[in-house]
Amino acid sequence: MSRGCVALVERSVSSRAAACAREVSKVYGSGEARVVALDSVSVEFVRGQFTAIMGPSGSGKSTLMHCVAGLDTFSSGSVRIGEVELGSLNDKQLTRLRRDKIGFIFQAFNLLPTLTALENITLPLQLAGRKADQEWLETVIEMVGLSGRLGHLPSELSGGQQQRVAVARALASKPEIVFGDEPTGNLDSRSGAQVLGFLRDSVRELGRTVVMVTHDPVAASYADRVVFLADGRIVDEMREPTADAVLDRMKNLDALRTH
Ligand code: ADP
Ligand code: MG
């Protein structure tokens, strides 16, 4: 079968994909140190959906996210963001694609300490030399409940508020897709629930596409769909997940690993 994401037979499905990976493998090191972090992974992230990537520690979640988001190279296979094949881009084009089409939220909030909340939110747009769509920006800022805190520095905000700034920053450019790697990993459960709620709202109400790596079944339950990774392969998926169902599935994965 073709390795391209736009093989004719797949076109009807692929056009719905904000991003897709086809037979992506990622190998670190060589000889005794060789690690197959991703083993021929094919996955599609449908537009307007919230997908969680779950799996045990070391299963390849972050590697998959980094490869699909153009933050890391892969050993073989192909990745597409929207209609664009990442493999067809040079470094400069890849940087521009990441800047224009992709939003990122990480576990560490990664805000610049000397900039206000608003300046942090609009920084990526400024760096890209783009003017903010004011109406969109206001919608996003209101959604994450930061309207009264825009002049605050990160040090004057709680962890939950800082991550809300990071969520607004990721959405500010109206990206094709938003990737989060354990975005609630540093938050208490209440702040985490708020951030997850905003991610879900950005999908349900603002029509965005979100892909979130997590090892937390409660976080995964906010998603429309959960993709399970184990040992660098996709081993299962679940629609309309509940925390209990995800937890059960994870226990089975762990049991498989020990046999
Ligand atoms: P997860 O996010 O699910 O915990 P990762 O994607 O971080 O897993 O890692 C998958 C596998 O790849 C692990 O075995 C990890 O040790 C290995 N790995 C990740 N990054 C590197 C690296 N830079 N060099 C070597 N091995 C790595
Ligand atoms: Mg990880």
mmCIF file of C-alpha atoms and ligand atoms in Angstrom:
data_model
loop_
_atom_site.group_PDB
_atom_site.id
_atom_site.type_symbol
_atom_site.label_atom_id
_atom_site.label_comp_id
_atom_site.label_asym_id
_atom_site.label_seq_id
_atom_site.Cartn_x
_atom_site.Cartn_y
_atom_site.Cartn_z
ATOM 1 C CA MET A 1 0.000 0.000 0.000
ATOM 2 C CA SER A 2 1.096 3.563 -0.659
ATOM 3 C CA ARG A 3 2.841 5.285 2.198
ATOM 4 C CA GLY A 4 1.437 8.653 1.206
ATOM 5 C CA CYS A 5 -1.437 10.009 3.248
ATOM 6 C CA VAL A 6 -3.347 10.860 0.105
ATOM 7 C CA ALA A 7 -3.536 7.444 -1.468
ATOM 8 C CA LEU A 8 -6.711 7.520 -3.573
ATOM 9 C CA VAL A 9 -8.468 4.853 -1.609
ATOM 10 C CA GLU A 10 -8.048 6.855 1.584
ATOM 11 C CA ARG A 11 -8.871 10.268 0.226
ATOM 12 C CA SER A 12 -12.406 10.529 1.533
ATOM 13 C CA VAL A 13 -11.283 9.842 5.079
ATOM 14 C CA SER A 14 -8.008 11.740 4.877
ATOM 15 C CA SER A 15 -9.636 14.989 3.825
ATOM 16 C CA ARG A 16 -11.272 15.024 7.241
ATOM 17 C CA ALA A 17 -7.896 14.728 8.930
ATOM 18 C CA ALA A 18 -6.240 17.761 10.493
ATOM 19 C CA ALA A 19 -3.134 15.591 10.767
ATOM 20 C CA CYS A 20 -2.193 12.035 9.951
ATOM 21 C CA ALA A 21 0.717 9.675 10.282
ATOM 22 C CA ARG A 22 1.296 6.741 7.944
ATOM 23 C CA GLU A 23 3.577 3.896 8.979
ATOM 24 C CA VAL A 24 5.763 6.216 10.997
ATOM 25 C CA SER A 25 8.743 4.623 12.707
ATOM 26 C CA LYS A 26 11.252 6.317 14.950
ATOM 27 C CA VAL A 27 14.440 4.590 16.008
ATOM 28 C CA TYR A 28 16.835 6.058 18.556
ATOM 29 C CA GLY A 29 20.481 4.964 18.775
ATOM 30 C CA SER A 30 22.030 1.870 17.235
ATOM 31 C CA GLY A 31 23.461 -1.506 18.219
ATOM 32 C CA GLU A 32 22.804 -2.354 21.838
ATOM 33 C CA ALA A 33 21.396 1.128 22.480
ATOM 34 C CA ARG A 34 18.836 0.817 19.671
ATOM 35 C CA VAL A 35 15.306 1.768 20.788
ATOM 36 C CA VAL A 36 12.297 1.519 18.484
ATOM 37 C CA ALA A 37 10.202 4.329 19.982
ATOM 38 C CA LEU A 38 7.569 4.150 17.216
ATOM 39 C CA ASP A 39 6.962 0.983 15.222
ATOM 40 C CA SER A 40 5.044 1.704 12.005
ATOM 41 C CA VAL A 41 2.321 3.876 13.544
ATOM 42 C CA SER A 42 -0.613 4.945 11.376
ATOM 43 C CA VAL A 43 -3.151 7.298 12.885
ATOM 44 C CA GLU A 44 -5.488 10.054 11.812
ATOM 45 C CA PHE A 45 -6.635 13.047 13.839
ATOM 46 C CA VAL A 46 -10.029 14.040 12.544
ATOM 47 C CA ARG A 47 -10.895 17.735 12.269
ATOM 48 C CA GLY A 48 -13.076 19.089 15.036
ATOM 49 C CA GLN A 49 -12.257 16.233 17.402
ATOM 50 C CA PHE A 50 -10.465 16.008 20.721
ATOM 51 C CA THR A 51 -8.155 12.982 20.750
ATOM 52 C CA ALA A 52 -6.148 11.717 23.717
ATOM 53 C CA ILE A 53 -3.034 9.597 23.248
ATOM 54 C CA MET A 54 -2.633 7.250 26.203
ATOM 55 C CA GLY A 55 -0.155 4.598 27.108
ATOM 56 C CA PRO A 56 2.311 3.513 29.769
ATOM 57 C CA SER A 57 5.456 5.535 30.396
ATOM 58 C CA GLY A 58 7.946 4.933 27.576
ATOM 59 C CA SER A 59 5.271 3.693 25.142
ATOM 60 C CA GLY A 60 6.114 6.448 22.629
ATOM 61 C CA LYS A 61 3.406 9.043 23.302
ATOM 62 C CA SER A 62 5.670 12.084 23.315
ATOM 63 C CA THR A 63 7.665 10.766 20.369
ATOM 64 C CA LEU A 64 4.475 10.333 18.337
ATOM 65 C CA MET A 65 3.284 13.825 19.202
ATOM 66 C CA HIS A 66 6.667 15.361 18.387
ATOM 67 C CA CYS A 67 6.867 13.542 15.044
ATOM 68 C CA VAL A 68 3.326 14.478 13.982
ATOM 69 C CA ALA A 69 3.794 18.082 15.120
ATOM 70 C CA GLY A 70 6.995 18.543 13.140
ATOM 71 C CA LEU A 71 9.107 18.983 16.270
ATOM 72 C CA ASP A 72 11.151 15.866 15.595
ATOM 73 C CA THR A 73 12.264 13.862 12.574
ATOM 74 C CA PHE A 74 11.231 10.243 12.035
ATOM 75 C CA SER A 75 13.106 7.288 10.581
ATOM 76 C CA SER A 76 10.483 6.251 8.014
ATOM 77 C CA GLY A 77 6.870 6.799 7.040
ATOM 78 C CA SER A 78 5.024 10.030 6.308
ATOM 79 C CA VAL A 79 3.181 12.720 8.233
ATOM 80 C CA ARG A 80 0.728 15.256 6.964
ATOM 81 C CA ILE A 81 -0.639 18.412 8.615
ATOM 82 C CA GLY A 82 -3.759 19.416 6.719
ATOM 83 C CA GLU A 83 -2.795 18.897 3.090
ATOM 84 C CA VAL A 84 0.940 19.354 3.614
ATOM 85 C CA GLU A 85 3.431 16.479 3.723
ATOM 86 C CA LEU A 86 6.053 17.318 6.326
ATOM 87 C CA GLY A 87 8.670 15.355 4.403
ATOM 88 C CA SER A 88 8.334 17.748 1.468
ATOM 89 C CA LEU A 89 9.348 20.801 3.533
ATOM 90 C CA ASN A 90 12.761 22.296 4.207
ATOM 91 C CA ASP A 91 13.625 23.564 7.702
ATOM 92 C CA LYS A 92 12.404 27.074 7.037
ATOM 93 C CA GLN A 93 9.094 25.889 5.599
ATOM 94 C CA LEU A 94 8.660 23.489 8.519
ATOM 95 C CA THR A 95 9.232 26.307 11.023
ATOM 96 C CA ARG A 96 6.656 28.432 9.237
ATOM 97 C CA LEU A 97 4.132 25.589 9.148
ATOM 98 C CA ARG A 98 4.549 24.997 12.886
ATOM 99 C CA ARG A 99 4.133 28.697 13.561
ATOM 100 C CA ASP A 100 1.065 29.172 11.355
ATOM 101 C CA LYS A 101 -0.817 25.883 11.608
ATOM 102 C CA ILE A 102 0.021 24.329 14.970
ATOM 103 C CA GLY A 103 -0.532 25.338 18.589
ATOM 104 C CA PHE A 104 1.482 23.776 21.407
ATOM 105 C CA ILE A 105 0.800 23.346 25.111
ATOM 106 C CA PHE A 106 3.415 21.700 27.292
ATOM 107 C CA GLN A 107 3.511 20.434 30.847
ATOM 108 C CA ALA A 108 5.785 23.306 31.873
ATOM 109 C CA PHE A 109 3.848 26.399 30.933
ATOM 110 C CA ASN A 110 6.802 27.947 29.039
ATOM 111 C CA LEU A 111 5.660 31.550 29.457
ATOM 112 C CA LEU A 112 8.151 34.402 29.186
ATOM 113 C CA PRO A 113 8.456 35.848 32.715
ATOM 114 C CA THR A 114 8.940 39.482 31.666
ATOM 115 C CA LEU A 115 5.854 39.600 29.425
ATOM 116 C CA THR A 116 2.281 40.127 30.600
ATOM 117 C CA ALA A 117 -0.382 37.483 30.033
ATOM 118 C CA LEU A 118 -1.642 39.297 26.928
ATOM 119 C CA GLU A 119 1.881 39.769 25.552
ATOM 120 C CA ASN A 120 2.558 36.057 26.064
ATOM 121 C CA ILE A 121 -0.677 35.157 24.290
ATOM 122 C CA THR A 122 0.088 37.303 21.244
ATOM 123 C CA LEU A 123 3.855 36.663 21.094
ATOM 124 C CA PRO A 124 3.695 33.884 18.468
ATOM 125 C CA LEU A 125 1.563 36.130 16.244
ATOM 126 C CA GLN A 126 4.012 38.989 16.699
ATOM 127 C CA LEU A 127 6.972 36.771 15.849
ATOM 128 C CA ALA A 128 5.132 35.666 12.738
ATOM 129 C CA GLY A 129 4.485 39.301 11.811
ATOM 130 C CA ARG A 130 0.757 38.610 11.784
ATOM 131 C CA LYS A 131 -2.007 40.821 13.062
ATOM 132 C CA ALA A 132 -4.288 39.229 15.607
ATOM 133 C CA ASP A 133 -7.883 38.564 14.609
ATOM 134 C CA GLN A 134 -9.248 40.697 17.477
ATOM 135 C CA GLU A 135 -12.651 39.054 17.619
ATOM 136 C CA TRP A 136 -11.140 35.578 17.741
ATOM 137 C CA LEU A 137 -8.587 36.651 20.322
ATOM 138 C CA GLU A 138 -11.283 38.097 22.571
ATOM 139 C CA THR A 139 -13.369 34.943 22.210
ATOM 140 C CA VAL A 140 -10.415 32.780 23.233
ATOM 141 C CA ILE A 141 -9.407 35.029 26.147
ATOM 142 C CA GLU A 142 -12.961 35.102 27.407
ATOM 143 C CA MET A 143 -13.289 31.320 27.058
ATOM 144 C CA VAL A 144 -10.273 30.722 29.312
ATOM 145 C CA GLY A 145 -11.504 33.373 31.774
ATOM 146 C CA LEU A 146 -8.465 35.637 31.605
ATOM 147 C CA SER A 147 -10.141 38.902 30.696
ATOM 148 C CA GLY A 148 -9.359 40.478 34.081
ATOM 149 C CA ARG A 149 -5.773 39.287 34.248
ATOM 150 C CA LEU A 150 -4.275 40.296 30.930
ATOM 151 C CA GLY A 151 -1.862 42.823 32.465
ATOM 152 C CA HIS A 152 -0.453 40.360 35.000
ATOM 153 C CA LEU A 153 3.010 38.838 34.763
ATOM 154 C CA PRO A 154 3.230 35.019 34.945
ATOM 155 C CA SER A 155 4.689 35.306 38.484
ATOM 156 C CA GLU A 156 1.440 37.036 39.521
ATOM 157 C CA LEU A 157 -0.696 34.152 38.260
ATOM 158 C CA SER A 158 -1.424 30.711 39.722
ATOM 159 C CA GLY A 159 -0.251 27.594 37.877
ATOM 160 C CA GLY A 160 -3.756 27.016 36.542
ATOM 161 C CA GLN A 161 -3.973 30.598 35.299
ATOM 162 C CA GLN A 162 -0.553 30.325 33.663
ATOM 163 C CA GLN A 163 -1.631 27.211 31.805
ATOM 164 C CA ARG A 164 -4.786 29.031 30.710
ATOM 165 C CA VAL A 165 -2.488 31.698 29.218
ATOM 166 C CA ALA A 166 -0.662 28.879 27.423
ATOM 167 C CA VAL A 167 -3.991 27.508 26.120
ATOM 168 C CA ALA A 168 -4.964 30.959 24.801
ATOM 169 C CA ARG A 169 -1.496 31.356 23.241
ATOM 170 C CA ALA A 170 -1.856 27.998 21.486
ATOM 171 C CA LEU A 171 -5.260 29.017 20.091
ATOM 172 C CA ALA A 172 -4.464 32.659 19.247
ATOM 173 C CA SER A 173 -3.430 31.997 15.653
ATOM 174 C CA LYS A 174 -6.540 29.841 14.956
ATOM 175 C CA PRO A 175 -4.298 26.864 14.295
ATOM 176 C CA GLU A 176 -5.229 23.831 12.222
ATOM 177 C CA ILE A 177 -4.424 21.638 15.198
ATOM 178 C CA VAL A 178 -3.362 22.033 18.840
ATOM 179 C CA PHE A 179 -1.017 19.524 20.475
ATOM 180 C CA GLY A 180 -0.654 19.176 24.236
ATOM 181 C CA ASP A 181 1.935 16.977 25.948
ATOM 182 C CA GLU A 182 0.656 16.241 29.477
ATOM 183 C CA PRO A 183 -0.824 19.779 29.673
ATOM 184 C CA THR A 184 -2.309 19.107 33.116
ATOM 185 C CA GLY A 185 0.713 17.244 34.476
ATOM 186 C CA ASN A 186 1.777 20.174 36.685
ATOM 187 C CA LEU A 187 -1.676 21.202 37.864
ATOM 188 C CA ASP A 188 -3.823 20.287 40.855
ATOM 189 C CA SER A 189 -6.952 18.365 39.901
ATOM 190 C CA ARG A 190 -9.252 21.405 40.005
ATOM 191 C CA SER A 191 -7.048 23.585 37.775
ATOM 192 C CA GLY A 192 -6.434 20.575 35.567
ATOM 193 C CA ALA A 193 -10.162 20.023 35.151
ATOM 194 C CA GLN A 194 -10.590 23.672 34.136
ATOM 195 C CA VAL A 195 -7.847 23.466 31.506
ATOM 196 C CA LEU A 196 -9.291 20.202 30.149
ATOM 197 C CA GLY A 197 -12.713 21.833 30.031
ATOM 198 C CA PHE A 198 -11.270 24.719 27.984
ATOM 199 C CA LEU A 199 -9.586 22.308 25.586
ATOM 200 C CA ARG A 200 -12.900 20.515 25.144
ATOM 201 C CA ASP A 201 -14.725 23.841 24.669
ATOM 202 C CA SER A 202 -12.204 24.887 22.034
ATOM 203 C CA VAL A 203 -13.235 21.767 20.098
ATOM 204 C CA ARG A 204 -16.976 21.779 20.773
ATOM 205 C CA GLU A 205 -17.616 25.507 20.600
ATOM 206 C CA LEU A 206 -14.754 26.902 18.531
ATOM 207 C CA GLY A 207 -14.371 24.010 16.101
ATOM 208 C CA ARG A 208 -10.679 23.382 16.800
ATOM 209 C CA THR A 209 -8.819 20.065 16.647
ATOM 210 C CA VAL A 210 -6.920 18.988 19.761
ATOM 211 C CA VAL A 211 -4.516 16.102 20.322
ATOM 212 C CA MET A 212 -3.379 15.576 23.898
ATOM 213 C CA VAL A 213 -0.825 13.178 25.292
ATOM 214 C CA THR A 214 -1.654 12.047 28.808
ATOM 215 C CA HIS A 215 -1.224 9.113 31.163
ATOM 216 C CA ASP A 216 -4.197 10.210 33.279
ATOM 217 C CA PRO A 217 -7.502 8.361 32.602
ATOM 218 C CA VAL A 218 -9.514 11.292 33.981
ATOM 219 C CA ALA A 219 -7.804 13.691 31.556
ATOM 220 C CA ALA A 220 -8.382 11.238 28.699
ATOM 221 C CA SER A 221 -12.104 11.088 29.531
ATOM 222 C CA TYR A 222 -12.473 14.695 28.311
ATOM 223 C CA ALA A 223 -11.555 13.561 24.799
ATOM 224 C CA ASP A 224 -13.889 12.283 22.072
ATOM 225 C CA ARG A 225 -11.537 9.451 21.290
ATOM 226 C CA VAL A 226 -8.591 7.774 22.979
ATOM 227 C CA VAL A 227 -5.757 6.101 21.087
ATOM 228 C CA PHE A 228 -3.729 3.607 23.139
ATOM 229 C CA LEU A 229 -0.016 3.107 22.574
ATOM 230 C CA ALA A 230 2.107 0.277 23.932
ATOM 231 C CA ASP A 231 5.732 -0.391 23.019
ATOM 232 C CA GLY A 232 5.627 2.066 20.139
ATOM 233 C CA ARG A 233 2.502 0.651 18.508
ATOM 234 C CA ILE A 234 -1.132 1.650 18.480
ATOM 235 C CA VAL A 235 -2.861 -1.242 20.180
ATOM 236 C CA ASP A 236 -6.398 0.014 20.671
ATOM 237 C CA GLU A 237 -8.748 2.950 20.551
ATOM 238 C CA MET A 238 -11.928 4.016 22.326
ATOM 239 C CA ARG A 239 -14.716 6.449 21.484
ATOM 240 C CA GLU A 240 -16.668 8.439 24.070
ATOM 241 C CA PRO A 241 -14.295 7.326 26.820
ATOM 242 C CA THR A 242 -15.075 7.348 30.509
ATOM 243 C CA ALA A 243 -12.290 7.484 33.098
ATOM 244 C CA ASP A 244 -13.238 4.019 34.394
ATOM 245 C CA ALA A 245 -13.210 2.429 30.937
ATOM 246 C CA VAL A 246 -9.836 4.020 30.143
ATOM 247 C CA LEU A 247 -8.420 2.868 33.477
ATOM 248 C CA ASP A 248 -9.588 -0.711 32.773
ATOM 249 C CA ARG A 249 -7.999 -0.674 29.332
ATOM 250 C CA MET A 250 -4.747 0.653 30.784
ATOM 251 C CA LYS A 251 -4.666 -2.141 33.364
ATOM 252 C CA ASN A 252 -4.997 -4.649 30.531
ATOM 253 C CA LEU A 253 -2.128 -2.994 28.667
ATOM 254 C CA ASP A 254 0.062 -3.165 31.754
ATOM 255 C CA ALA A 255 -0.878 -6.830 32.225
ATOM 256 C CA LEU A 256 0.063 -7.560 28.595
ATOM 257 C CA ARG A 257 3.445 -5.940 29.099
ATOM 258 C CA THR A 258 4.372 -8.129 32.030
ATOM 259 C CA HIS A 259 3.735 -11.345 30.099
HETATM 260 P P1 ADP B 1 6.257 8.376 26.591
HETATM 261 O O1 ADP B 1 6.039 9.800 26.235
HETATM 262 O O2 ADP B 1 5.127 7.463 26.246
HETATM 263 O O3 ADP B 1 6.638 8.200 28.028
HETATM 264 P P2 ADP B 1 8.581 8.585 24.869
HETATM 265 O O4 ADP B 1 8.001 8.915 23.548
HETATM 266 O O5 ADP B 1 9.163 9.708 25.639
HETATM 267 O O6 ADP B 1 7.494 7.805 25.730
HETATM 268 O O7 ADP B 1 9.695 7.485 24.675
HETATM 269 C C1 ADP B 1 9.511 6.287 23.925
HETATM 270 C C2 ADP B 1 10.791 5.441 23.978
HETATM 271 O O8 ADP B 1 11.833 6.123 23.296
HETATM 272 C C3 ADP B 1 11.289 5.182 25.384
HETATM 273 O O9 ADP B 1 11.840 3.879 25.417
HETATM 274 C C4 ADP B 1 12.364 6.215 25.563
HETATM 275 O O10 ADP B 1 13.335 5.771 26.483
HETATM 276 C C5 ADP B 1 12.930 6.334 24.169
HETATM 277 N N1 ADP B 1 13.469 7.676 23.893
HETATM 278 C C6 ADP B 1 12.761 8.840 23.897
HETATM 279 N N2 ADP B 1 13.564 9.881 23.582
HETATM 280 C C7 ADP B 1 14.792 9.366 23.358
HETATM 281 C C8 ADP B 1 16.082 9.926 22.988
HETATM 282 N N3 ADP B 1 16.215 11.239 22.762
HETATM 283 N N4 ADP B 1 17.120 9.071 22.858
HETATM 284 C C9 ADP B 1 16.980 7.757 23.069
HETATM 285 N N5 ADP B 1 15.814 7.152 23.406
HETATM 286 C C10 ADP B 1 14.746 7.950 23.569
HETATM 287 MG MG MG B 2 6.070 11.587 27.412
#
